[in-house]
Amino acid sequence: MRTRPTRVAVAFAALTLVAACSGGGSITDSGDTQPPAGESTVADTGGETTVAESTTSVPADSLPDCPTDALADATGTTEITFWHGMSGPLGEELTRLTDAYNASQDKVKVSLVQGSYEETADNYYQASADDRPDIVQLPEYQVQAMVDTASAIPVGKCLEASGFDTSAFLPTALQAYSTAGVQWAMPFNISNPVLFYNKRVFEAAGLDPNTPPASLEEMRSMSQQIVESGAAKFGLSLESGFDSGGGWYVEQWFAKAQEFYVDGDNGRTTRATKVLYNNQTGVDLLTFLQQMLNDGLAVDVGDNSQTGYDNLLKMADQTEPAAMTINTSASLGPVLAVLGSGQFPNINANDVGVGPMPGPDGAPGALIGGAALWMVDSGDDVSTAATWDFLTYLVGAQVQSEWAVATGYVPNRTDALDLEPYKGTVAADPRFAVAYQQLLDTPDAPTSAGPVVGPLRQIRSVLATAVAAVFNGEDVQTVLDAAAEQANGLIADYNARN
Amino acid sequence: MKRRLRDVPWAVVMLLPSVVLIAVWTVYPLVKAVQNGHLRCDVTGTKCIDAGWGRYWDVFISAEFQHALGVSLKLMALTVPAGLVLGVGLAVLADKHLRGIGIFRTIFSSTVATSVAVASLVWFVLLQPQIGVFADLFSGWFPVLKNPGLLNDPGTALLAVAFSSIWANLGFTFIIVTAALQSVPRDLYESAYVDGAGNVRRFTNVTLPMIAPTLLFVTVVLTTRALQTYGEIALLTGGGPNPEKSTTTIPYLIYGRNSIISGDLGTKSAAAVLLFVLSLALALVQFRGLDKRVHYGR
Amino acid sequence: MAADTVRGVRKVGRYTLLVVLAVIVLFPIYAVVLQALKTGPDSLDHPRSLLPVDLTLSTIKAAWTQGNLGRLLMNSVFVSVMVTLGVVLTSLLAAYAFAFLQFPLKGPIFVLFLATMLVPAEVTVVINERTADSLGWINSYQGLIVPSLASTFGIFLVRQVFLQLPGELREAAALDGVGHVRFLWEVAAPLSRPTLGALGLFTFLGTWNAYLWPSQVIRGDRAHETVQIGLERLKNNDISKINLVTGGLVVAALPIFIMLVLFQRQLVRGLTAGAVKG
């Protein structure tokens, strides 16, 4: 009796051992016939051969039309569904805006479904055509995957059909959601990473509390002064979440350095086939951060994608605080609210300083983060027109002004700046203007549009893993090369499947 | 013969609900997953190409699956023996007629009332590196609680998950083992006592053999739970922390939001089928080991 | 005399050990409940005070409203009750067929049923999600309830009890002209009430605690979320809700604690039912 479980356990162990010895590749490899990374997007995956289309090969006239005037003839109320990724106070504000829209007219009624960005994207991709919403909010790293679902009406078509004026919109924002001349989605909530710092600590360290570091080099020297003066245990708190320090910020730093992150001009002119982040720019950048950790000037709080705020809390830590951190501008509103409630004795809302994200040699600018609104092709003209009507409401100047104040997102258009409540808020609290100013300072360069590549989310995960390894003290070049190889495999596999 | 057939319509009617439900929600998905396992699909999972049955082997030996398998096995090793020893220890300790023992029994059973989500979030709150109670109270002795935090350190994250699991399962183990202890005939102890057996010998010679089937059952349940660990990972670590992804179990590899194969239906199916094969191996233990003969098979 | 002293010392030792272990087991619950009962600033003080002073319900109230917990609890209760009733009913029917009816291939069919117990939910969810989607059951009660309505374990358990009922019962009833449905409803089911109660409680708990399936079939629809899934939302990506999680935990766990205190006996029976197969 007693031998039987043992026997099974042995078999179990043997199975594992066999596998461990045989040394497999990556789970996402397309099989033996996988093309060399970066050479080709044709993959023979055993049997059929499929040819992946490049982004440029989608002819503009094959895209679905956008009948924006169909609502005029419709009778009754058209119900549309909006899937979004706004949680907490952001979600509450979006609900308020939507309620206001529903109350303002009776032709369109919008209902909201909320998830995280990841949930919303997964749910969208897994939903059958009938179950898709009419409008979906997806972050910038989903552009290629969304294009490949061939389920969206490009907003460019709607802009054309309705003659909607986009001259007030930030060009970088529009640019972020267009590939090869097609405007796919409408930027709605725009964020970019900014530097949060504790003015009280700056003062204690003998630094000017109103002058945050302008460059990476200055960030280091200030950290040095903070640590040496004993004003705080650490200068900077770093993290390696895929959607922040481990992925997104690296993309930002590449843009600041005016370097492409993936080939095909960041995937904007031709379909991307490989990542470029293991070049000198990437190595220098991560070596710099690693050095700050090694020298005790910075602290790594790990992967904060579980909460999104571990690095911010490190500034409020009562025993071993950090003086600075980089975080999305979208967290400004909630952060000030929490600190304003007085939960943390060593920092309150007024102590929080906000500065532009420091770049190499002080290079300015930032990539668009946040998310855009996608029109889903339902095949129903009235729904499409109703969706467009709601979309234009959300990106209107007045709504953008209110939205920006409630959330900390950046208005997507210049004429929103002069409207209340944004105008008054920025005048009273210039911290809300930092992220916007950072976008205005963005150089007019092809690198300012950020990478577009199918599995960008997974690529970020891979890089986040690499960044964590670098933070743990491993060799930068080796780690980045391995990550690049894995990412290139993901791209080849994705391109072969889509 | 006639009588046998007379019951058939009734049998059909009575079995139909269960048959339909199990066919649609258990059998069909298994068959379909086996089929899907060799497909590679686009993001929407609609356009697929056939990668052949070799795909299963590729997935099985892939670095990611092997890693997840390793994590799952490690989690078993961390949770099952410890959970068993603690549960049995508490049950034996509380299996005495002492004043107020009921209160202790209730306390030791209490974690059975926590769900995966509740138990995980309890530990999530406690283990927060900057604001958690544990970091505040014990980081002097264990600096890892604060920098970077038990859940954020690649070396300790799985251990933290194991703590949460062991604690959450403790109530279950305690209740089952206590019930088993109470069914051990008292006269067996008395005769052992008469034979001059001490506490330890009474435990090894009388208690242990009598509760052996129960222990086997608990072991199987704890092992199965360890292999199926998903919620704890989703709520505590998200499969991280990087760089090792030290808590990505097989179920998390399949279903996790941050998983590298999320959105890849074919690979998810293949991994699910492989998980099934592993569960089958475990079930073998269950069906053979829990055979009734174990009662008498000492 | 000496023996008494030894016994006394032992007793003290045992109590001490029990108390220490009880404190360790209870500490996580105590710390979280305490944090939930304090205001934000108090709950995060340093060094942390573990004394129950300055208690308030404000965090729990905030969690209740912001987490929409009333609705979530109702959803969980509704789904769990429906699944429990369904499982008890389908198990009764199928078990009756296997225990009291004669039909060809009964043995093999029963073995096939048992075999499906080997398929864990973690394997089938990949496809069930798509099935639910094609039925339009994403974000719906049907999606949460229907896939769980049959339980092989339940059928097995109830069949065991039915087989232990004296065979003459059914024969006598048949002679009196009592049909299958009436016999099931008036004789067999009432006689197996303890087992049904255990099965019911077991199923209720399992459904209430379920995490994987609800997290996949409910996609952001707060109207249909169960409380287990809703808790995650309190935690995720929102710095302003750090404390609310504790309030949510208390609200989510309390009903089950109360239930278990009330139904302790059924619970033990339900949990041990798996252990004593046959």
Short mmCIF file of N, CA, C and O in Angstrom, two decimals, chain A residues 238-241 299-305 310 471, chain B residues 148 152 241:
data_model
loop_
_atom_site.label_atom_id
_atom_site.label_comp_id
_atom_site.label_asym_id
_atom_site.label_seq_id
_atom_site.Cartn_x
_atom_site.Cartn_y
_atom_site.Cartn_z
N LEU A 238 13.10 53.48 -7.05
CA LEU A 238 12.91 52.91 -8.38
C LEU A 238 12.02 51.69 -8.27
O LEU A 238 11.97 51.04 -7.22
N GLU A 239 11.34 51.36 -9.35
CA GLU A 239 10.58 50.11 -9.38
C GLU A 239 10.67 49.55 -10.79
O GLU A 239 11.14 50.22 -11.69
N SER A 240 10.22 48.32 -10.95
CA SER A 240 10.39 47.67 -12.26
C SER A 240 9.09 47.09 -12.78
O SER A 240 9.08 46.04 -13.41
N GLY A 241 7.98 47.77 -12.53
CA GLY A 241 6.70 47.33 -13.10
C GLY A 241 6.73 47.43 -14.62
O GLY A 241 7.38 48.32 -15.17
N VAL A 299 16.78 53.24 -4.11
CA VAL A 299 16.30 51.98 -3.55
C VAL A 299 15.32 51.38 -4.55
O VAL A 299 14.57 52.09 -5.22
N ASP A 300 15.37 50.07 -4.68
CA ASP A 300 14.48 49.37 -5.61
C ASP A 300 13.33 48.77 -4.81
O ASP A 300 13.55 47.93 -3.95
N VAL A 301 12.11 49.21 -5.09
CA VAL A 301 10.97 48.64 -4.36
C VAL A 301 10.38 47.44 -5.10
O VAL A 301 9.37 46.89 -4.69
N GLY A 302 11.01 47.05 -6.19
CA GLY A 302 10.56 45.84 -6.88
C GLY A 302 9.50 46.12 -7.92
O GLY A 302 9.32 47.24 -8.38
N ASP A 303 8.78 45.08 -8.28
CA ASP A 303 7.75 45.17 -9.31
C ASP A 303 6.49 45.76 -8.69
O ASP A 303 5.84 45.11 -7.88
N ASN A 304 6.16 46.97 -9.05
CA ASN A 304 4.99 47.58 -8.38
C ASN A 304 3.71 47.43 -9.20
O ASN A 304 2.73 48.09 -8.92
N SER A 305 3.73 46.54 -10.21
CA SER A 305 2.53 46.46 -11.04
C SER A 305 1.35 45.87 -10.27
O SER A 305 0.22 45.97 -10.72
N ASP A 310 3.80 51.36 -4.93
CA ASP A 310 4.84 51.03 -3.95
C ASP A 310 5.94 52.08 -3.90
O ASP A 310 6.45 52.41 -2.84
N PHE A 471 18.66 45.70 -11.73
CA PHE A 471 18.57 46.28 -10.39
C PHE A 471 19.17 45.34 -9.34
O PHE A 471 19.65 45.77 -8.31
N PRO B 148 13.14 44.46 0.07
CA PRO B 148 12.05 45.16 -0.63
C PRO B 148 10.66 44.71 -0.21
O PRO B 148 9.69 45.14 -0.81
N ASN B 152 7.96 41.13 -2.53
CA ASN B 152 8.68 41.76 -3.63
C ASN B 152 10.07 41.18 -3.84
O ASN B 152 10.72 41.49 -4.83
N PRO B 241 7.79 38.15 -8.11
CA PRO B 241 8.42 39.33 -8.69
C PRO B 241 9.46 38.96 -9.74
O PRO B 241 9.94 37.84 -9.76
#
